Short mmCIF file of C-alpha atoms in Angstrom, two decimals:
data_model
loop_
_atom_site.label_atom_id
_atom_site.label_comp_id
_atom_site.label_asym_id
_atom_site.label_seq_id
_atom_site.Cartn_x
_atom_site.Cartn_y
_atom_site.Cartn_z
CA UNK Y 798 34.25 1.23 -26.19
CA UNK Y 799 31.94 3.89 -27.09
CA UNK Y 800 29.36 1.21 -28.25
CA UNK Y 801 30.31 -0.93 -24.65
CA UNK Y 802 28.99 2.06 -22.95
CA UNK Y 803 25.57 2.72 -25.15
CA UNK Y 804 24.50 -0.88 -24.27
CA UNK Y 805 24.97 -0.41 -20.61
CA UNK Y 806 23.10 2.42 -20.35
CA UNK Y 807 20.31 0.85 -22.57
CA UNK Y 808 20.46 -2.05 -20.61
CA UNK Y 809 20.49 0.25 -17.30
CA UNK Y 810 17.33 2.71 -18.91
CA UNK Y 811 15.29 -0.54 -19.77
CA UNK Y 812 16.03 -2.45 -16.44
CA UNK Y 813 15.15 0.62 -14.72
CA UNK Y 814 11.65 1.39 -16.45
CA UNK Y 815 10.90 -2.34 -16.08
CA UNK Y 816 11.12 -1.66 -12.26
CA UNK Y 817 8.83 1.22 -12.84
CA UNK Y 818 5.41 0.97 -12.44
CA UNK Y 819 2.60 3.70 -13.84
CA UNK Y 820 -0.27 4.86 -11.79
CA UNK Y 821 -3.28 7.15 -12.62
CA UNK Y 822 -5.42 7.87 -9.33
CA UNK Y 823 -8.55 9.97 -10.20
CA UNK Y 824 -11.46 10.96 -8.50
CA UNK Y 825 -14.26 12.55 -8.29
CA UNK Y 826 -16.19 14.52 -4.81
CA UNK Y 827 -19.43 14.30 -5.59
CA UNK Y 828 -20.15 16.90 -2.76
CA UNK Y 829 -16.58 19.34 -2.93
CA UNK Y 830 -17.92 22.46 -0.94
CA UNK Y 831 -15.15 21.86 1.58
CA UNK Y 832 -12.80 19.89 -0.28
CA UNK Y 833 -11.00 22.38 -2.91
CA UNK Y 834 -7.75 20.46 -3.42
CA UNK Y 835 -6.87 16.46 -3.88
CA UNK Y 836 -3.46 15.27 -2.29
CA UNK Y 837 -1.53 11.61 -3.30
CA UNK Y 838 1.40 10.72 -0.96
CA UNK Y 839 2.88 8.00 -0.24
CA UNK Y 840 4.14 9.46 3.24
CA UNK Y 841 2.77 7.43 6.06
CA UNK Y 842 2.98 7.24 10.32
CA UNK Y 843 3.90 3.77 9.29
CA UNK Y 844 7.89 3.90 8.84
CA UNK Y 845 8.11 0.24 6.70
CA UNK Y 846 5.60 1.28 4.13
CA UNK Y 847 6.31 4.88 3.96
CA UNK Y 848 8.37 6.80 1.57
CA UNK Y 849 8.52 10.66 0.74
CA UNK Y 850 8.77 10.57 -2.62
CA UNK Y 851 5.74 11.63 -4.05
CA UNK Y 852 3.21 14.44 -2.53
CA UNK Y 853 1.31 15.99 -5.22
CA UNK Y 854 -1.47 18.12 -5.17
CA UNK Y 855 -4.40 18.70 -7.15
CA UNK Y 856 -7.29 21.62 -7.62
CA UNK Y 857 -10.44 19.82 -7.57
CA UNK Y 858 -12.14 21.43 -10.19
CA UNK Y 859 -16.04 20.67 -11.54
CA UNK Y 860 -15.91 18.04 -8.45
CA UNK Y 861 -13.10 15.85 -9.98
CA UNK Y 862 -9.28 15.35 -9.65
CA UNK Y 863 -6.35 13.42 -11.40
CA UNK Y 864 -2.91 12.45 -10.68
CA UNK Y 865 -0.44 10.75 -13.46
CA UNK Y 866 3.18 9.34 -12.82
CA UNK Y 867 5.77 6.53 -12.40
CA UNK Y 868 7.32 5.08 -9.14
CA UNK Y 869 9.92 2.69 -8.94
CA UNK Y 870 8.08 0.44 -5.91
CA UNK Y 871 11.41 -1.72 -5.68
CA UNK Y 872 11.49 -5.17 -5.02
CA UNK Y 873 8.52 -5.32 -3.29
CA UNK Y 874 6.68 -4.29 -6.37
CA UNK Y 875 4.03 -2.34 -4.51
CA UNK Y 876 3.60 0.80 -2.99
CA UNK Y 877 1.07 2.29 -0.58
CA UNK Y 878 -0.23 5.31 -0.36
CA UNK Y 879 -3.21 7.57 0.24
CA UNK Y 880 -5.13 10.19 -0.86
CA UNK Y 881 -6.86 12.80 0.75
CA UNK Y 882 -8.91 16.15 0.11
CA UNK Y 883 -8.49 19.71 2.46
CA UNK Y 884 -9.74 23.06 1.71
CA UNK Y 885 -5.95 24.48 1.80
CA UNK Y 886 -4.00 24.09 -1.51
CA UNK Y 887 -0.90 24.98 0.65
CA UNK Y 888 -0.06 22.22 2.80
CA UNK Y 889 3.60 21.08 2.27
CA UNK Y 890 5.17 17.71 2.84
CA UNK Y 891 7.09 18.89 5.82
CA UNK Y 892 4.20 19.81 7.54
CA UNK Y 893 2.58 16.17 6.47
CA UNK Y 894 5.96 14.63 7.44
CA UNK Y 895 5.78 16.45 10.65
CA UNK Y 896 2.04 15.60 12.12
CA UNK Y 897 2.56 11.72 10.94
CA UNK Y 898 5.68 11.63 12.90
CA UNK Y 899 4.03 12.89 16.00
CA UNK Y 900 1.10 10.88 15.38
CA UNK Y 901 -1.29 13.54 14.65
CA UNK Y 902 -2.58 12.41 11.58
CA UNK Y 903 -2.70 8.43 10.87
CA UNK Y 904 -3.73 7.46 7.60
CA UNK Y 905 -6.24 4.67 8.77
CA UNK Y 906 -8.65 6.51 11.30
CA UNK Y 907 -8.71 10.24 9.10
CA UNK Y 908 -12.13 10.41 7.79
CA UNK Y 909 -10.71 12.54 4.81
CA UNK Y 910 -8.06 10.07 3.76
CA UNK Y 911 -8.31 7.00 1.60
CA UNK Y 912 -5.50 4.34 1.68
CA UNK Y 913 -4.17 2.71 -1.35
CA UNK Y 914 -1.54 1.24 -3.75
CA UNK Y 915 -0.18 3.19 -5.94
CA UNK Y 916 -1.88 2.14 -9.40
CA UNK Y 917 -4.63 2.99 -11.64
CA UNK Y 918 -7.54 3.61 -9.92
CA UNK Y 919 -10.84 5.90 -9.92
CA UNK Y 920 -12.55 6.85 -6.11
CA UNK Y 921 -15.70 8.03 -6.23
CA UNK Y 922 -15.87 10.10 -3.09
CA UNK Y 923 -19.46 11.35 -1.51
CA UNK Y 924 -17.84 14.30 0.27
CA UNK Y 925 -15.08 15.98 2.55
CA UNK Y 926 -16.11 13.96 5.72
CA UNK Y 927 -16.73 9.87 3.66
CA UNK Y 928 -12.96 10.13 1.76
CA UNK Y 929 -12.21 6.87 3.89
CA UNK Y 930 -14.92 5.25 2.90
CA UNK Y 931 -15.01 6.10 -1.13
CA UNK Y 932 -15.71 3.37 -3.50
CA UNK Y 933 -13.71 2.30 -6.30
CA UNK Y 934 -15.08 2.59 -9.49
CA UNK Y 935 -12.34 1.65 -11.62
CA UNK Y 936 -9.00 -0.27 -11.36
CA UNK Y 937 -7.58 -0.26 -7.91
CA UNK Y 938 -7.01 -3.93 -8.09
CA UNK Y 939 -4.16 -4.20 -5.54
CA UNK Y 940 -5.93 -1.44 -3.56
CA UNK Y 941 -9.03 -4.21 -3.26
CA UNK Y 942 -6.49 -6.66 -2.25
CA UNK Y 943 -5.43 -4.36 0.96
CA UNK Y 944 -8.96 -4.15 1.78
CA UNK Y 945 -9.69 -7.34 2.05
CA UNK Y 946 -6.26 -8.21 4.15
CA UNK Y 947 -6.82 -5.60 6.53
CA UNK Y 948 -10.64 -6.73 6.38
CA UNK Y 949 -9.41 -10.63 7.50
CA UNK Y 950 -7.09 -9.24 9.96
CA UNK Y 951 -9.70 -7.50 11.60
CA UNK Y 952 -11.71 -10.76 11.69
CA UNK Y 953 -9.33 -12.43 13.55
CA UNK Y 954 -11.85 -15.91 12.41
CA UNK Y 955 -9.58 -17.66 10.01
CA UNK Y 956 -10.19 -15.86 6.99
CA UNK Y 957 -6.75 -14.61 6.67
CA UNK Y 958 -6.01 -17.95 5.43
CA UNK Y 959 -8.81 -17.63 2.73
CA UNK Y 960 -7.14 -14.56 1.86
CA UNK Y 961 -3.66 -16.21 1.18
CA UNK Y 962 -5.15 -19.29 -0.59
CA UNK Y 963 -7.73 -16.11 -3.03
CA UNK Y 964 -4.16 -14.61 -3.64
CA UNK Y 965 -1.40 -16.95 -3.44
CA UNK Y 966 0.87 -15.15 -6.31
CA UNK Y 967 0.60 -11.92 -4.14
CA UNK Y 968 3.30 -10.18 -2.88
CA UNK Y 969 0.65 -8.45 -0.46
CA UNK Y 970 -0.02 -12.23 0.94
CA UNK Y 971 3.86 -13.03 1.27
CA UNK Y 972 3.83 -9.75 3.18
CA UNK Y 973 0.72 -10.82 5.60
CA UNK Y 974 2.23 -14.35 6.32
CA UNK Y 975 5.53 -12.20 6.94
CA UNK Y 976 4.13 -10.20 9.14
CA UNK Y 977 2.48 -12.91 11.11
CA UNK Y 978 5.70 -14.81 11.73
CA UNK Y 979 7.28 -11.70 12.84
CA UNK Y 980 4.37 -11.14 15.99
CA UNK Y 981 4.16 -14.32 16.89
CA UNK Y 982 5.82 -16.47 19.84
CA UNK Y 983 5.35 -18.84 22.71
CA UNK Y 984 3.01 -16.69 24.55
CA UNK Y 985 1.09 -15.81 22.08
CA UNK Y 986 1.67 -18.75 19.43
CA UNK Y 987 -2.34 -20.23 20.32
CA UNK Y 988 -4.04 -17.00 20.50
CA UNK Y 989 -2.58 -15.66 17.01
CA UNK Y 990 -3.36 -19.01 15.08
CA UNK Y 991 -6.71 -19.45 15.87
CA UNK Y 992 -7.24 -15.55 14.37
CA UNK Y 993 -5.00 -16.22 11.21
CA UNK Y 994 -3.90 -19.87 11.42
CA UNK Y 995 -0.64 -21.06 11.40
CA UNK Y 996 2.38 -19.24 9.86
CA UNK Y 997 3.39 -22.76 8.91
CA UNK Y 998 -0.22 -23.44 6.89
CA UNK Y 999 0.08 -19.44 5.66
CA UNK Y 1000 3.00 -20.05 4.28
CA UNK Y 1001 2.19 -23.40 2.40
CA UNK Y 1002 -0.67 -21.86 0.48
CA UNK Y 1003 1.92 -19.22 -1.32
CA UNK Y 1004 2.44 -20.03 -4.69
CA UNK Y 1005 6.34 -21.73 -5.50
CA UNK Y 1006 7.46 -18.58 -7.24
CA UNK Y 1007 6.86 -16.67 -4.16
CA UNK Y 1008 8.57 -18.89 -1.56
CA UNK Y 1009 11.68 -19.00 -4.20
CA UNK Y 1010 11.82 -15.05 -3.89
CA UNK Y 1011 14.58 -13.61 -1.43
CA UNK Y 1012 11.30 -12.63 0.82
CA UNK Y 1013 9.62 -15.98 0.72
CA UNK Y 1014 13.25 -18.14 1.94
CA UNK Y 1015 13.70 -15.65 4.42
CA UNK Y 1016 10.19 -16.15 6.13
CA UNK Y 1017 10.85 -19.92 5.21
CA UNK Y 1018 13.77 -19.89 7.47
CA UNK Y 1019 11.81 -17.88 10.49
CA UNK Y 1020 9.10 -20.11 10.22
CA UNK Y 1021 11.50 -23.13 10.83
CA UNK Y 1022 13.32 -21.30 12.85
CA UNK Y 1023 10.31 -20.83 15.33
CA UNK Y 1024 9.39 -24.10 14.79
#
């Protein structure tokens, strides 16, 4: 009985760290006179990517910062977040839970903020006002996959497709077909495929393994569905 019980936990302890995912987000402000502290959260305005389980913060000391941990990202095996740089070393995550709530902060359109996936990644940030705009100098390979989804959807000229067919093994392009089928409908069925082309052609450039996934037969079945 006793040795029943060891092999479930092992079995529980190794499924769970396989779930697990490490990240190291680093930085460095090449111009920190108003920037004193580094913050990583994956707290959002937006409630389907958000979660409130990590807000760390960081001194930002000799112009450089560091974060180090593991986050279970769930089935969708990614999670965003963001990081961004204040002068106060006191700001809690009630407050940040509080001012993305009403709206007063979103992560996007703060010039001090930088959104990512949680992973290993280095930013190389010029100062407190360009934290949006900091360039990756390490890693951050899902993070350059966000960019360059949120890059085609703001295209709206096809390339969302080229996107899918660069990254077909990507949960992050299951989740920008999904999210197509999800706005569109008879009213707006020719506008939105002639900015990201057909959920029906999205969906058929998604590797097998994906559309296999619980995700992929459920958009599988909207897309017929709509159909």
């Amino acid at each position: 009985m006793r040795y029943y019980i060891a092999l479930v936990l092992l079995l529980t302890s190794l499924y769970t760290s396989a779930q697990a995912i490490k990240f190291h987000v680093q930085g460095t402000v090449q111009d920190s006179k108003h920037a004193k502290f580094a913050y990583l959260t994956t707290l959002s305005h937006q409630v389907p990517i958000s979660s409130s389980k990590i807000f760390m913060v960081s001194p930002i000391t000799n112009g450089k910062f560091d974060f180090k941990g593991t986050f279970d990202p769930g089935e969708n095996g990614y999670q965003h977040a963001c990081v961004f740089v204040e002068e106060r070393g006191n700001i809690s995550k009630e407050e940040m839970i509080s001012k993305f709530n009403q709206l007063i902060l979103v992560v996007d359109k703060e010039k001090n903020f930088k959104h990512i996936i949680l992973e290993n990644i280095g930013l190389d940030i010029q100062n407190f006002d360009q934290v949006k705009e900091a360039r990756i100098v390490s890693g951050g390979k899902l993070t350059t996959q966000l960019h360059e989804w949120f890059a085609a959807l703001r295209a709206k000229d096809g390339s969302l497709l080229k996107f899918v067919k660069k990254y077909p093994a990507s949960m992050m392009s299951l989740d920008a077909v999904f999210e197509i089928s999800q706005g569109i409908g008879e009213a707006n069925s020719d506008r939105i495929e002639s900015y990201f082309g057909s959920p029906k052609m999205l969906y058929a450039s998604l590797s097998e393994q994906l559309k296999k996934s619980k995700k992929g037969i459920a958009l599988k079945k909207r897309i017929d569905n709509y159909k």
